[in-house]
Amino acid sequence: MASGGASICVYCASRDGNDPALRELARSLGAAIAACGHTLVFGGGRVGLMGAAADAALQAGGEVVGVIPSFMTDEEVAHQGCTRLEIVSSMHERKARMVALSDGFCVLPGGIGTLDELMETLTWRQLGIHAKPVCLLDPAGYFEGLLRFLDSAVTQGFLSRATRDALGSAASPAQAIDLLIAQRPADTLS
């Protein structure tokens, strides 16, 4: 990992989506992580927003660690340019490894895979499996519906306020990185 830096896991889409600003957001986040001397940990794909974030971090001289299941490693999907590419046996092992490698989690727009990663990471935090910060990077309001749902789950008694409040939100890559670094547990500090 980057000397003296944190490892920031980025969860995001393996597609570009319809808004070119989201690809630029992913690139900006990857470049910012590298510029701050942190390591980018991600799902190991070369496509979509995840590929854009990884490429930008690499172009900025940063360390990038990809974690990808073996069934996704064909040349069309796996990012062969990573500083380190770990190949695991399953999606479950991928998520567990990404959590183990990371000091915090930044979530960009994506589909059900991104939501799966986010929700499992929050669930593990709720269960005390980790105490690492989780932050949505959402300058355009993509996650507003999800946040309303989580607030409703608190109101309805299905989610604790502490778990809901554990999910931060940022409007810029710099703000997201600052939040993640400020809230990372003491045992992850370098």
CSV table of C-alpha atoms in Angstrom, one decimal:
chain,number,residue,atom,x,y,z
A,1,MET,CA,0.0,0.0,0.0
A,2,ALA,CA,1.0,3.6,-0.4
A,3,SER,CA,3.6,4.6,2.2
A,4,GLY,CA,1.9,6.5,5.0
A,5,GLY,CA,-1.4,6.7,3.1
A,6,ALA,CA,-4.7,5.0,3.5
A,7,SER,CA,-6.3,2.4,1.4
A,8,ILE,CA,-9.6,3.6,0.0
A,9,CYS,CA,-12.0,1.2,-1.5
A,10,VAL,CA,-14.1,2.5,-4.4
A,11,TYR,CA,-17.4,0.8,-5.1
A,12,CYS,CA,-18.9,1.9,-8.4
A,13,ALA,CA,-20.4,0.7,-11.7
A,14,SER,CA,-18.8,-1.6,-14.2
A,15,ARG,CA,-20.7,0.5,-16.8
A,16,ASP,CA,-20.3,4.1,-17.8
A,17,GLY,CA,-24.0,5.1,-17.4
A,18,ASN,CA,-25.7,7.8,-19.4
A,19,ASP,CA,-24.2,10.8,-17.9
A,20,PRO,CA,-20.6,11.5,-19.0
A,21,ALA,CA,-20.1,13.6,-15.8
A,22,LEU,CA,-20.1,10.4,-13.7
A,23,ARG,CA,-17.2,9.0,-15.6
A,24,GLU,CA,-15.4,12.3,-15.0
A,25,LEU,CA,-16.3,12.0,-11.3
A,26,ALA,CA,-14.8,8.6,-11.1
A,27,ARG,CA,-11.6,9.8,-12.8
A,28,SER,CA,-11.4,12.8,-10.5
A,29,LEU,CA,-11.8,10.5,-7.4
A,30,GLY,CA,-9.1,8.1,-8.7
A,31,ALA,CA,-6.7,11.0,-9.4
A,32,ALA,CA,-7.4,12.6,-6.0
A,33,ILE,CA,-6.8,9.3,-4.1
A,34,ALA,CA,-3.4,9.0,-5.8
A,35,ALA,CA,-2.5,12.7,-5.3
A,36,CYS,CA,-3.1,12.3,-1.6
A,37,GLY,CA,-0.7,9.4,-1.4
A,38,HIS,CA,-3.5,6.8,-0.8
A,39,THR,CA,-4.0,3.4,-2.5
A,40,LEU,CA,-7.2,2.8,-4.5
A,41,VAL,CA,-8.8,-0.6,-3.9
A,42,PHE,CA,-11.5,-1.7,-6.3
A,43,GLY,CA,-13.2,-4.6,-8.0
A,44,GLY,CA,-10.4,-5.2,-10.5
A,45,GLY,CA,-12.3,-4.4,-13.7
A,46,ARG,CA,-11.1,-2.3,-16.6
A,47,VAL,CA,-14.6,-1.2,-17.7
A,48,GLY,CA,-17.1,1.4,-16.6
A,49,LEU,CA,-16.7,3.8,-13.8
A,50,MET,CA,-14.4,1.4,-11.9
A,51,GLY,CA,-12.0,1.3,-14.8
A,52,ALA,CA,-12.0,5.1,-15.1
A,53,ALA,CA,-11.2,5.5,-11.4
A,54,ALA,CA,-8.4,3.0,-11.6
A,55,ASP,CA,-6.9,4.4,-14.8
A,56,ALA,CA,-6.9,7.9,-13.4
A,57,ALA,CA,-5.2,6.8,-10.2
A,58,LEU,CA,-2.5,4.9,-12.2
A,59,GLN,CA,-2.0,7.9,-14.5
A,60,ALA,CA,-1.5,10.1,-11.4
A,61,GLY,CA,1.2,7.7,-10.2
A,62,GLY,CA,-0.9,6.0,-7.5
A,63,GLU,CA,-1.1,2.5,-6.3
A,64,VAL,CA,-4.1,0.5,-7.4
A,65,VAL,CA,-5.1,-2.9,-6.0
A,66,GLY,CA,-7.8,-4.8,-7.9
A,67,VAL,CA,-9.7,-7.8,-6.5
A,68,ILE,CA,-11.6,-9.9,-9.1
A,69,PRO,CA,-13.2,-13.3,-9.1
A,70,SER,CA,-11.5,-15.8,-11.4
A,71,PHE,CA,-14.6,-16.2,-13.6
A,72,MET,CA,-14.3,-12.5,-14.5
A,73,THR,CA,-10.6,-12.4,-15.4
A,74,ASP,CA,-10.8,-12.8,-19.2
A,75,GLU,CA,-9.0,-10.1,-21.2
A,76,GLU,CA,-12.3,-8.3,-21.7
A,77,VAL,CA,-12.9,-7.5,-18.0
A,78,ALA,CA,-9.8,-7.7,-15.7
A,79,HIS,CA,-7.6,-4.6,-15.4
A,80,GLN,CA,-4.1,-5.9,-16.2
A,81,GLY,CA,-2.5,-2.5,-15.5
A,82,CYS,CA,-3.1,-2.6,-11.7
A,83,THR,CA,-0.2,-2.3,-9.3
A,84,ARG,CA,-1.5,-5.6,-7.9
A,85,LEU,CA,-4.4,-7.7,-9.2
A,86,GLU,CA,-5.7,-10.3,-6.8
A,87,ILE,CA,-7.7,-13.1,-8.2
A,88,VAL,CA,-10.2,-14.8,-5.8
A,89,SER,CA,-12.6,-17.6,-6.2
A,90,SER,CA,-16.0,-15.9,-5.7
A,91,MET,CA,-17.9,-12.7,-5.3
A,92,HIS,CA,-18.1,-13.3,-1.6
A,93,GLU,CA,-14.4,-13.7,-1.3
A,94,ARG,CA,-13.9,-10.5,-3.4
A,95,LYS,CA,-16.0,-8.4,-1.0
A,96,ALA,CA,-14.4,-9.8,2.1
A,97,ARG,CA,-10.9,-9.2,0.6
A,98,MET,CA,-11.8,-5.6,-0.4
A,99,VAL,CA,-13.0,-4.9,3.2
A,100,ALA,CA,-9.8,-6.4,4.6
A,101,LEU,CA,-7.6,-4.4,2.4
A,102,SER,CA,-9.3,-1.0,3.0
A,103,ASP,CA,-9.4,1.7,5.6
A,104,GLY,CA,-12.6,3.2,4.2
A,105,PHE,CA,-15.1,3.0,1.4
A,106,CYS,CA,-16.2,5.6,-1.1
A,107,VAL,CA,-19.3,4.7,-3.2
A,108,LEU,CA,-20.1,6.2,-6.5
A,109,PRO,CA,-23.2,5.6,-8.6
A,110,GLY,CA,-23.8,2.1,-9.9
A,111,GLY,CA,-26.4,-0.6,-10.1
A,112,ILE,CA,-27.3,-3.6,-8.1
A,113,GLY,CA,-23.7,-4.8,-7.7
A,114,THR,CA,-22.7,-1.4,-6.2
A,115,LEU,CA,-25.7,-1.5,-3.9
A,116,ASP,CA,-24.8,-5.0,-2.8
A,117,GLU,CA,-21.3,-3.9,-1.9
A,118,LEU,CA,-22.5,-0.9,-0.1
A,119,MET,CA,-25.2,-2.7,1.9
A,120,GLU,CA,-22.9,-5.6,2.8
A,121,THR,CA,-20.3,-3.2,4.0
A,122,LEU,CA,-22.8,-1.2,6.1
A,123,THR,CA,-24.2,-4.5,7.5
A,124,TRP,CA,-20.8,-5.7,8.5
A,125,ARG,CA,-20.2,-2.3,10.2
A,126,GLN,CA,-23.6,-2.7,12.0
A,127,LEU,CA,-22.5,-6.1,13.2
A,128,GLY,CA,-19.2,-4.9,14.4
A,129,ILE,CA,-17.1,-6.8,11.8
A,130,HIS,CA,-15.4,-3.6,11.0
A,131,ALA,CA,-15.6,0.1,12.1
A,132,LYS,CA,-14.4,1.7,8.9
A,133,PRO,CA,-16.1,4.8,7.4
A,134,VAL,CA,-18.4,4.6,4.4
A,135,CYS,CA,-19.2,7.6,2.2
A,136,LEU,CA,-21.4,8.2,-0.8
A,137,LEU,CA,-19.8,10.5,-3.4
A,138,ASP,CA,-22.9,12.0,-4.8
A,139,PRO,CA,-22.7,15.6,-6.1
A,140,ALA,CA,-25.8,15.2,-8.4
A,141,GLY,CA,-28.2,13.4,-6.0
A,142,TYR,CA,-28.1,9.9,-7.5
A,143,PHE,CA,-28.5,8.3,-4.0
A,144,GLU,CA,-31.3,10.6,-2.7
A,145,GLY,CA,-33.9,7.8,-3.1
A,146,LEU,CA,-31.7,5.4,-1.2
A,147,LEU,CA,-31.1,7.9,1.6
A,148,ARG,CA,-34.9,8.5,1.9
A,149,PHE,CA,-35.4,4.7,2.2
A,150,LEU,CA,-32.8,4.5,4.9
A,151,ASP,CA,-34.3,7.4,6.8
A,152,SER,CA,-37.7,5.7,6.5
A,153,ALA,CA,-36.2,2.4,7.8
A,154,VAL,CA,-35.0,4.4,10.9
A,155,THR,CA,-38.5,6.0,11.3
A,156,GLN,CA,-40.1,2.6,11.0
A,157,GLY,CA,-37.8,1.0,13.5
A,158,PHE,CA,-35.9,-1.3,11.1
A,159,LEU,CA,-32.6,0.5,11.2
A,160,SER,CA,-30.7,2.2,14.0
A,161,ARG,CA,-29.9,5.8,13.8
A,162,ALA,CA,-26.3,5.0,14.5
A,163,THR,CA,-26.1,2.7,11.4
A,164,ARG,CA,-27.8,5.3,9.2
A,165,ASP,CA,-25.5,8.0,10.5
A,166,ALA,CA,-22.5,5.8,9.7
A,167,LEU,CA,-23.1,6.4,6.0
A,168,GLY,CA,-21.5,9.7,5.2
A,169,SER,CA,-22.1,11.8,2.1
A,170,ALA,CA,-19.8,14.1,0.1
A,171,ALA,CA,-20.2,16.4,-2.9
A,172,SER,CA,-16.6,16.2,-4.1
A,173,PRO,CA,-13.7,13.7,-4.2
A,174,ALA,CA,-11.7,15.9,-1.8
A,175,GLN,CA,-14.6,16.1,0.6
A,176,ALA,CA,-15.1,12.3,0.4
A,177,ILE,CA,-11.4,11.6,1.0
A,178,ASP,CA,-11.3,14.0,3.9
A,179,LEU,CA,-14.3,12.4,5.5
A,180,LEU,CA,-12.9,8.9,5.1
A,181,ILE,CA,-9.5,9.8,6.5
A,182,ALA,CA,-11.0,11.8,9.5
A,183,GLN,CA,-13.3,8.9,10.5
A,184,ARG,CA,-11.0,5.9,10.0
A,185,PRO,CA,-10.5,3.8,13.1
A,186,ALA,CA,-7.3,4.4,15.1
A,187,ASP,CA,-6.1,0.8,14.5
A,188,THR,CA,-5.8,1.6,10.7
A,189,LEU,CA,-3.7,4.7,11.1
A,190,SER,CA,-0.2,4.5,9.7
